[in-house]
Amino acid sequence: MMKKRFKKIYVEITNVCNLSCAFCPPTRRSPHFMSPDAFNQLLERIRPWTDYIYLHVKGEPLLHPDLEALLKMARGMGFYVNLTTNGTLLGKTADTLLANPPRQINISLHSFEANALKGQTFDEYIMSTLDFAKKYSPDCGITCFRLWNLDPEKVSAPQREKNLLILTRLKEAFQFDGSLEHRDFCGCPNGSRKNICMADKTYLSFDHEFQWPSLIAQDFGPAGTCRGLKDHLAILCDGTVVPCCLDGDGVIPLGNIFQTPLGDILDSPRARAMLTAFQSHSICEPLCRRCGYRTRF
Ligand code: SF4
Ligand code: SF4
């Protein structure tokens, strides 16, 4: 079988979120939920290009009122579905997820600061994500807990305490007897993510705090490269195609999947210029110049 061009395509089924994390700038786009009809049309259009979809750019995918229909549709068309969630709605959506399991669910535990506002204690939140994971993996799919806040200069004492409680709860829940503590804030050099397998198909991912690129952020200069448009791209909930999941405001709109075939969008002068520049280790888009993520390559 011919290999498809993209390893993955991010599909934002909604840009609405029930939290407001300090590190996540609110989107300037209008709130929107992609309809099942639009999602179906989108899947038909990207099917020749990838087998893997990731249901997240901005927003909380488990808020989508038609989540079950969307998951059924994607699975029915043979896509491998991956989903990233802040974990607050796993209790409410567990039946849907267990009956229509994505290949992988990433639970962003580093969103916990914002959870304090949502009438749930910190421990209740952690325990509900653990309960879900124990039902989900290994039989339904992979669970990956993300703790992406390991920046020693930014982590406050209360955050550090919460991180340590998370690690303790994870160890207890999965009877993991390896050491997590010594890695907690200083184990990963900047840019190198660490994944630890705690149980069958159950992982913990450590990383430093994530910075969204922005036109007013630090300029890292014109030299460099990125995998955007090479092995992945993203589609926002109104159908706007952007080069990666970090362009959460649609600063680099390359076309709209509902109006133009993806092949034509990728053949547009702007998309071609980006890709050609990346191939020759240079950066042509102002947003990409200000993106710390690409400094990892
Ligand atoms: S980081 Fe995730 S959970 Fe937090 S506000 Fe942004 S989209 Fe919502
Ligand atoms: S450099 Fe950053 S903003 Fe540009 S395509 Fe890559 S990840 Fe996206």
mmCIF file of C-alpha atoms and ligand atoms in Angstrom:
data_model
loop_
_atom_site.group_PDB
_atom_site.id
_atom_site.type_symbol
_atom_site.label_atom_id
_atom_site.label_comp_id
_atom_site.label_asym_id
_atom_site.label_seq_id
_atom_site.Cartn_x
_atom_site.Cartn_y
_atom_site.Cartn_z
ATOM 1 C CA MET A 1 0.000 0.000 0.000
ATOM 2 C CA MET A 2 1.269 3.498 -0.861
ATOM 3 C CA LYS A 3 2.493 5.517 2.106
ATOM 4 C CA LYS A 4 0.388 8.591 2.682
ATOM 5 C CA ARG A 5 2.152 11.957 2.738
ATOM 6 C CA PHE A 6 1.288 13.056 6.277
ATOM 7 C CA LYS A 7 2.068 11.164 9.463
ATOM 8 C CA LYS A 8 -0.837 13.010 11.054
ATOM 9 C CA ILE A 9 -3.336 15.783 10.563
ATOM 10 C CA TYR A 10 -4.646 17.765 13.530
ATOM 11 C CA VAL A 11 -8.386 18.401 13.322
ATOM 12 C CA GLU A 12 -9.870 20.945 15.682
ATOM 13 C CA ILE A 13 -13.469 19.838 16.264
ATOM 14 C CA THR A 14 -14.080 22.839 18.519
ATOM 15 C CA ASN A 15 -12.116 25.900 19.627
ATOM 16 C CA VAL A 16 -14.198 26.219 22.810
ATOM 17 C CA CYS A 17 -12.575 25.230 26.101
ATOM 18 C CA ASN A 18 -14.002 24.909 29.626
ATOM 19 C CA LEU A 19 -10.701 26.048 31.197
ATOM 20 C CA SER A 20 -8.439 29.037 30.784
ATOM 21 C CA CYS A 21 -4.891 27.950 31.487
ATOM 22 C CA ALA A 22 -2.407 30.730 32.143
ATOM 23 C CA PHE A 23 0.009 29.428 29.481
ATOM 24 C CA CYS A 24 -2.689 29.142 26.765
ATOM 25 C CA PRO A 25 -3.569 32.466 25.126
ATOM 26 C CA PRO A 26 -7.321 32.601 24.407
ATOM 27 C CA THR A 27 -8.077 32.309 20.710
ATOM 28 C CA ARG A 28 -9.250 35.421 18.873
ATOM 29 C CA ARG A 29 -11.473 33.297 16.622
ATOM 30 C CA SER A 30 -15.237 33.025 17.150
ATOM 31 C CA PRO A 31 -16.360 30.037 19.215
ATOM 32 C CA HIS A 32 -17.388 27.184 16.960
ATOM 33 C CA PHE A 33 -18.188 23.454 16.993
ATOM 34 C CA MET A 34 -17.604 21.612 13.714
ATOM 35 C CA SER A 35 -20.834 19.947 12.595
ATOM 36 C CA PRO A 36 -20.912 16.195 11.922
ATOM 37 C CA ASP A 37 -21.637 16.908 8.226
ATOM 38 C CA ALA A 38 -18.628 19.196 7.970
ATOM 39 C CA PHE A 39 -16.452 16.656 9.816
ATOM 40 C CA ASN A 40 -17.573 13.942 7.413
ATOM 41 C CA GLN A 41 -16.709 16.105 4.418
ATOM 42 C CA LEU A 42 -13.331 16.952 5.948
ATOM 43 C CA LEU A 43 -12.503 13.282 6.553
ATOM 44 C CA GLU A 44 -13.343 12.423 2.942
ATOM 45 C CA ARG A 45 -10.993 15.164 1.799
ATOM 46 C CA ILE A 46 -8.031 14.203 3.973
ATOM 47 C CA ARG A 47 -8.391 10.438 3.604
ATOM 48 C CA PRO A 48 -5.912 10.230 0.700
ATOM 49 C CA TRP A 49 -3.345 12.175 2.747
ATOM 50 C CA THR A 50 -3.153 10.513 6.169
ATOM 51 C CA ASP A 51 -4.345 7.643 8.352
ATOM 52 C CA TYR A 52 -3.887 9.458 11.672
ATOM 53 C CA ILE A 53 -5.987 12.320 13.001
ATOM 54 C CA TYR A 54 -5.389 14.215 16.231
ATOM 55 C CA LEU A 55 -8.506 15.886 17.567
ATOM 56 C CA HIS A 56 -6.991 18.987 19.101
ATOM 57 C CA VAL A 57 -5.514 22.387 18.319
ATOM 58 C CA LYS A 58 -7.268 24.801 20.661
ATOM 59 C CA GLY A 59 -10.391 23.927 22.626
ATOM 60 C CA GLU A 60 -11.491 20.884 24.583
ATOM 61 C CA PRO A 61 -12.661 18.091 22.240
ATOM 62 C CA LEU A 62 -14.711 16.319 24.940
ATOM 63 C CA LEU A 63 -17.024 19.354 25.041
ATOM 64 C CA HIS A 64 -18.295 18.541 21.562
ATOM 65 C CA PRO A 65 -22.002 17.599 21.769
ATOM 66 C CA ASP A 66 -21.661 15.163 18.829
ATOM 67 C CA LEU A 67 -18.467 13.511 20.035
ATOM 68 C CA GLU A 68 -19.909 10.012 19.698
ATOM 69 C CA ALA A 69 -21.005 10.565 16.097
ATOM 70 C CA LEU A 70 -17.617 12.054 15.170
ATOM 71 C CA LEU A 71 -15.685 9.163 16.719
ATOM 72 C CA LYS A 72 -17.885 6.598 14.970
ATOM 73 C CA MET A 73 -17.437 8.378 11.657
ATOM 74 C CA ALA A 74 -13.641 8.556 11.913
ATOM 75 C CA ARG A 75 -13.317 4.944 12.985
ATOM 76 C CA GLY A 76 -15.756 3.868 10.282
ATOM 77 C CA MET A 77 -13.521 5.458 7.654
ATOM 78 C CA GLY A 78 -10.482 3.648 9.039
ATOM 79 C CA PHE A 79 -8.702 6.559 10.706
ATOM 80 C CA TYR A 80 -6.545 6.078 13.784
ATOM 81 C CA VAL A 81 -7.911 8.690 16.168
ATOM 82 C CA ASN A 82 -5.836 10.429 18.844
ATOM 83 C CA LEU A 83 -7.295 12.894 21.249
ATOM 84 C CA THR A 84 -5.810 15.384 23.714
ATOM 85 C CA THR A 85 -7.945 16.511 26.628
ATOM 86 C CA ASN A 86 -7.567 18.488 29.838
ATOM 87 C CA GLY A 87 -9.242 15.506 31.541
ATOM 88 C CA THR A 88 -12.018 17.395 33.320
ATOM 89 C CA LEU A 89 -14.811 15.766 31.293
ATOM 90 C CA LEU A 90 -13.525 12.192 31.244
ATOM 91 C CA GLY A 91 -16.095 11.136 33.842
ATOM 92 C CA LYS A 92 -18.994 12.444 31.742
ATOM 93 C CA THR A 93 -17.703 11.099 28.428
ATOM 94 C CA ALA A 94 -16.227 7.784 29.609
ATOM 95 C CA ASP A 95 -19.024 5.632 28.171
ATOM 96 C CA THR A 96 -18.671 7.254 24.746
ATOM 97 C CA LEU A 97 -14.884 6.889 24.765
ATOM 98 C CA LEU A 98 -14.955 3.295 25.962
ATOM 99 C CA ALA A 99 -17.507 2.342 23.307
ATOM 100 C CA ASN A 100 -15.715 4.181 20.477
ATOM 101 C CA PRO A 101 -12.125 4.159 21.663
ATOM 102 C CA PRO A 102 -9.548 6.464 20.112
ATOM 103 C CA ARG A 103 -6.155 4.849 19.524
ATOM 104 C CA GLN A 104 -4.611 7.159 22.122
ATOM 105 C CA ILE A 105 -5.878 9.648 24.688
ATOM 106 C CA ASN A 106 -3.462 12.264 26.038
ATOM 107 C CA ILE A 107 -4.466 13.797 29.359
ATOM 108 C CA SER A 108 -2.846 17.178 29.998
ATOM 109 C CA LEU A 109 -2.418 17.168 33.760
ATOM 110 C CA HIS A 110 -0.431 20.413 33.541
ATOM 111 C CA SER A 111 -3.751 22.223 33.035
ATOM 112 C CA PHE A 112 -4.479 21.595 36.732
ATOM 113 C CA GLU A 113 -4.029 25.196 37.858
ATOM 114 C CA ALA A 114 -7.129 26.243 35.931
ATOM 115 C CA ASN A 115 -9.129 23.359 37.385
ATOM 116 C CA ALA A 116 -9.221 25.042 40.757
ATOM 117 C CA LEU A 117 -11.851 27.330 39.246
ATOM 118 C CA LYS A 118 -14.177 24.557 38.220
ATOM 119 C CA GLY A 119 -15.605 23.378 41.507
ATOM 120 C CA GLN A 120 -13.563 20.210 41.635
ATOM 121 C CA THR A 121 -10.815 19.577 44.155
ATOM 122 C CA PHE A 122 -7.382 18.840 42.805
ATOM 123 C CA ASP A 123 -7.449 15.334 44.197
ATOM 124 C CA GLU A 124 -10.897 14.613 42.733
ATOM 125 C CA TYR A 125 -9.624 15.704 39.350
ATOM 126 C CA ILE A 126 -6.508 13.518 39.497
ATOM 127 C CA MET A 127 -8.431 10.511 40.811
ATOM 128 C CA SER A 128 -11.064 10.789 38.078
ATOM 129 C CA THR A 129 -8.382 10.768 35.365
ATOM 130 C CA LEU A 130 -6.725 7.745 36.985
ATOM 131 C CA ASP A 131 -10.047 5.890 37.257
ATOM 132 C CA PHE A 132 -10.660 6.518 33.597
ATOM 133 C CA ALA A 133 -7.171 5.385 32.542
ATOM 134 C CA LYS A 134 -7.493 2.135 34.464
ATOM 135 C CA LYS A 135 -10.693 1.344 32.556
ATOM 136 C CA TYR A 136 -9.291 2.496 29.222
ATOM 137 C CA SER A 137 -5.851 0.913 29.006
ATOM 138 C CA PRO A 138 -4.756 -1.603 27.967
ATOM 139 C CA ASP A 139 -7.929 -3.047 26.415
ATOM 140 C CA CYS A 140 -9.310 0.021 24.625
ATOM 141 C CA GLY A 141 -6.234 2.053 23.776
ATOM 142 C CA ILE A 142 -3.212 3.985 24.986
ATOM 143 C CA THR A 143 -3.413 6.552 27.787
ATOM 144 C CA CYS A 144 -0.651 9.123 28.043
ATOM 145 C CA PHE A 145 -0.580 11.469 31.029
ATOM 146 C CA ARG A 146 1.220 14.684 30.191
ATOM 147 C CA LEU A 147 3.037 16.750 32.769
ATOM 148 C CA TRP A 148 4.486 19.510 30.676
ATOM 149 C CA ASN A 149 5.333 22.102 33.300
ATOM 150 C CA LEU A 150 8.817 21.103 34.341
ATOM 151 C CA ASP A 151 10.545 24.438 34.117
ATOM 152 C CA PRO A 152 12.499 24.968 37.341
ATOM 153 C CA GLU A 153 12.438 28.739 36.859
ATOM 154 C CA LYS A 154 8.676 28.915 36.396
ATOM 155 C CA VAL A 155 7.322 26.240 38.705
ATOM 156 C CA SER A 156 6.113 27.797 41.946
ATOM 157 C CA ALA A 157 6.274 26.000 45.295
ATOM 158 C CA PRO A 158 2.514 25.146 45.287
ATOM 159 C CA GLN A 159 2.761 23.854 41.703
ATOM 160 C CA ARG A 160 5.754 21.769 42.676
ATOM 161 C CA GLU A 161 3.779 20.305 45.555
ATOM 162 C CA LYS A 162 0.931 19.433 43.191
ATOM 163 C CA ASN A 163 3.330 17.856 40.722
ATOM 164 C CA LEU A 164 4.698 15.678 43.494
ATOM 165 C CA LEU A 165 1.178 14.671 44.521
ATOM 166 C CA ILE A 166 0.390 13.760 40.899
ATOM 167 C CA LEU A 167 3.496 11.588 40.727
ATOM 168 C CA THR A 168 2.584 9.894 44.009
ATOM 169 C CA ARG A 169 -0.974 9.217 42.842
ATOM 170 C CA LEU A 170 0.268 7.821 39.516
ATOM 171 C CA LYS A 171 2.704 5.503 41.259
ATOM 172 C CA GLU A 172 0.006 4.253 43.617
ATOM 173 C CA ALA A 173 -2.596 3.801 40.886
ATOM 174 C CA PHE A 174 -0.359 1.779 38.589
ATOM 175 C CA GLN A 175 1.802 0.193 41.272
ATOM 176 C CA PHE A 176 4.765 1.633 39.481
ATOM 177 C CA ASP A 177 7.902 0.961 41.469
ATOM 178 C CA GLY A 178 10.351 2.874 39.262
ATOM 179 C CA SER A 179 11.577 6.241 40.418
ATOM 180 C CA LEU A 180 9.740 9.306 39.177
ATOM 181 C CA GLU A 181 10.787 11.831 41.811
ATOM 182 C CA HIS A 182 14.316 12.557 40.716
ATOM 183 C CA ARG A 183 13.129 13.329 37.220
ATOM 184 C CA ASP A 184 10.368 15.651 38.239
ATOM 185 C CA PHE A 185 11.862 19.070 37.611
ATOM 186 C CA CYS A 186 15.369 18.613 36.393
ATOM 187 C CA GLY A 187 15.493 15.315 34.525
ATOM 188 C CA CYS A 188 14.842 16.591 31.021
ATOM 189 C CA PRO A 189 17.090 19.055 29.281
ATOM 190 C CA ASN A 190 15.106 21.713 27.448
ATOM 191 C CA GLY A 191 13.393 20.262 24.418
ATOM 192 C CA SER A 192 13.773 16.590 25.178
ATOM 193 C CA ARG A 193 10.527 14.988 26.108
ATOM 194 C CA LYS A 194 10.631 11.887 28.280
ATOM 195 C CA ASN A 195 8.055 9.149 28.211
ATOM 196 C CA ILE A 196 7.878 6.582 30.969
ATOM 197 C CA CYS A 197 5.816 3.442 30.663
ATOM 198 C CA MET A 198 3.998 2.965 33.982
ATOM 199 C CA ALA A 199 1.769 0.068 32.990
ATOM 200 C CA ASP A 200 0.609 -1.708 29.833
ATOM 201 C CA LYS A 201 -0.267 1.046 27.291
ATOM 202 C CA THR A 202 -0.114 3.684 30.031
ATOM 203 C CA TYR A 203 2.540 6.382 29.864
ATOM 204 C CA LEU A 204 3.689 9.504 31.625
ATOM 205 C CA SER A 205 5.192 12.220 29.439
ATOM 206 C CA PHE A 206 7.429 14.890 30.998
ATOM 207 C CA ASP A 207 8.312 18.112 29.267
ATOM 208 C CA HIS A 208 8.967 21.777 29.820
ATOM 209 C CA GLU A 209 6.179 24.335 29.723
ATOM 210 C CA PHE A 210 4.866 24.844 26.263
ATOM 211 C CA GLN A 211 5.014 28.301 24.624
ATOM 212 C CA TRP A 212 2.568 29.163 21.852
ATOM 213 C CA PRO A 213 4.301 31.054 19.028
ATOM 214 C CA SER A 214 3.042 34.566 18.456
ATOM 215 C CA LEU A 215 3.868 37.493 16.217
ATOM 216 C CA ILE A 216 4.940 39.484 19.273
ATOM 217 C CA ALA A 217 7.176 36.771 20.753
ATOM 218 C CA GLN A 218 10.973 36.648 20.610
ATOM 219 C CA ASP A 219 12.369 36.422 17.067
ATOM 220 C CA PHE A 220 14.661 33.385 16.753
ATOM 221 C CA GLY A 221 15.954 34.520 13.354
ATOM 222 C CA PRO A 222 15.686 33.367 9.738
ATOM 223 C CA ALA A 223 17.667 30.113 9.937
ATOM 224 C CA GLY A 224 16.074 26.810 10.859
ATOM 225 C CA THR A 225 13.595 24.201 9.802
ATOM 226 C CA CYS A 226 10.390 22.506 10.934
ATOM 227 C CA ARG A 227 8.279 19.490 10.157
ATOM 228 C CA GLY A 228 5.130 21.597 9.581
ATOM 229 C CA LEU A 229 3.667 20.788 6.120
ATOM 230 C CA LYS A 230 6.278 18.066 5.765
ATOM 231 C CA ASP A 231 4.789 15.362 7.951
ATOM 232 C CA HIS A 232 1.771 17.107 9.461
ATOM 233 C CA LEU A 233 -0.608 20.035 9.219
ATOM 234 C CA ALA A 234 -3.681 21.238 11.090
ATOM 235 C CA ILE A 235 -7.242 22.142 10.177
ATOM 236 C CA LEU A 236 -9.092 24.620 12.389
ATOM 237 C CA CYS A 237 -12.766 24.151 13.229
ATOM 238 C CA ASP A 238 -13.933 26.488 10.430
ATOM 239 C CA GLY A 239 -11.923 24.496 7.874
ATOM 240 C CA THR A 240 -8.883 26.800 7.685
ATOM 241 C CA VAL A 241 -5.753 24.811 6.865
ATOM 242 C CA VAL A 242 -2.637 25.914 8.787
ATOM 243 C CA PRO A 243 0.856 24.392 8.758
ATOM 244 C CA CYS A 244 0.857 22.984 12.284
ATOM 245 C CA CYS A 245 -1.053 22.589 15.551
ATOM 246 C CA LEU A 246 0.759 25.609 17.030
ATOM 247 C CA ASP A 247 -0.913 28.118 14.728
ATOM 248 C CA GLY A 248 -3.904 28.339 17.048
ATOM 249 C CA ASP A 249 -5.017 31.724 15.735
ATOM 250 C CA GLY A 250 -4.795 30.859 12.060
ATOM 251 C CA VAL A 251 -1.988 33.362 11.448
ATOM 252 C CA ILE A 252 -0.838 31.320 8.415
ATOM 253 C CA PRO A 253 -4.116 30.478 6.635
ATOM 254 C CA LEU A 254 -3.264 28.428 3.560
ATOM 255 C CA GLY A 255 -6.821 27.816 2.332
ATOM 256 C CA ASN A 256 -10.094 26.293 3.457
ATOM 257 C CA ILE A 257 -10.627 22.529 3.245
ATOM 258 C CA PHE A 258 -14.370 23.014 2.625
ATOM 259 C CA GLN A 259 -13.739 25.228 -0.404
ATOM 260 C CA THR A 260 -10.498 23.955 -1.949
ATOM 261 C CA PRO A 261 -9.033 20.453 -2.343
ATOM 262 C CA LEU A 262 -6.078 19.864 -0.028
ATOM 263 C CA GLY A 263 -3.754 19.215 -2.981
ATOM 264 C CA ASP A 264 -4.475 22.698 -4.373
ATOM 265 C CA ILE A 265 -3.978 24.262 -0.935
ATOM 266 C CA LEU A 266 -0.578 22.576 -0.620
ATOM 267 C CA ASP A 267 0.286 23.725 -4.115
ATOM 268 C CA SER A 268 -0.449 27.377 -3.276
ATOM 269 C CA PRO A 269 2.491 29.827 -3.494
ATOM 270 C CA ARG A 270 2.482 30.414 0.288
ATOM 271 C CA ALA A 271 2.547 26.713 1.217
ATOM 272 C CA ARG A 272 5.199 25.934 -1.392
ATOM 273 C CA ALA A 273 7.358 28.836 -0.238
ATOM 274 C CA MET A 274 7.229 27.617 3.363
ATOM 275 C CA LEU A 275 8.146 24.074 2.489
ATOM 276 C CA THR A 276 10.934 25.089 0.114
ATOM 277 C CA ALA A 277 12.350 27.403 2.772
ATOM 278 C CA PHE A 278 12.250 24.653 5.442
ATOM 279 C CA GLN A 279 14.026 22.297 3.038
ATOM 280 C CA SER A 280 16.855 24.794 2.620
ATOM 281 C CA HIS A 281 16.984 25.437 6.373
ATOM 282 C CA SER A 282 15.464 28.885 6.263
ATOM 283 C CA ILE A 283 12.301 30.438 7.625
ATOM 284 C CA CYS A 284 10.029 32.670 5.570
ATOM 285 C CA GLU A 285 6.950 33.128 7.800
ATOM 286 C CA PRO A 286 7.108 35.742 10.592
ATOM 287 C CA LEU A 287 5.208 33.396 12.949
ATOM 288 C CA CYS A 288 7.745 30.610 12.353
ATOM 289 C CA ARG A 289 10.605 33.002 13.097
ATOM 290 C CA ARG A 290 9.006 33.503 16.509
ATOM 291 C CA CYS A 291 8.327 29.843 17.239
ATOM 292 C CA GLY A 292 10.528 28.270 19.907
ATOM 293 C CA TYR A 293 9.318 24.787 18.964
ATOM 294 C CA ARG A 294 11.324 24.731 15.756
ATOM 295 C CA THR A 295 14.556 25.376 17.670
ATOM 296 C CA ARG A 296 14.313 21.722 18.731
ATOM 297 C CA PHE A 297 15.234 20.524 15.215
HETATM 298 S S1 SF4 B 1 -4.254 24.478 27.434
HETATM 299 FE FE1 SF4 B 1 -5.946 23.135 26.837
HETATM 300 S S2 SF4 B 1 -7.216 23.076 28.694
HETATM 301 FE FE2 SF4 B 1 -5.918 24.849 28.937
HETATM 302 S S3 SF4 B 1 -7.108 26.563 28.101
HETATM 303 FE FE3 SF4 B 1 -5.798 25.785 26.434
HETATM 304 S S4 SF4 B 1 -7.100 24.352 25.308
HETATM 305 FE FE4 SF4 B 1 -8.045 24.668 27.360
HETATM 306 S S1 SF4 B 2 7.952 26.776 12.874
HETATM 307 FE FE1 SF4 B 2 6.397 26.683 14.514
HETATM 308 S S2 SF4 B 2 4.699 27.900 13.705
HETATM 309 FE FE2 SF4 B 2 6.013 27.406 11.962
HETATM 310 S S3 SF4 B 2 5.187 25.536 11.092
HETATM 311 FE FE3 SF4 B 2 6.741 24.934 12.564
HETATM 312 S S4 SF4 B 2 5.694 24.576 14.505
HETATM 313 FE FE4 SF4 B 2 4.344 25.767 13.171
#
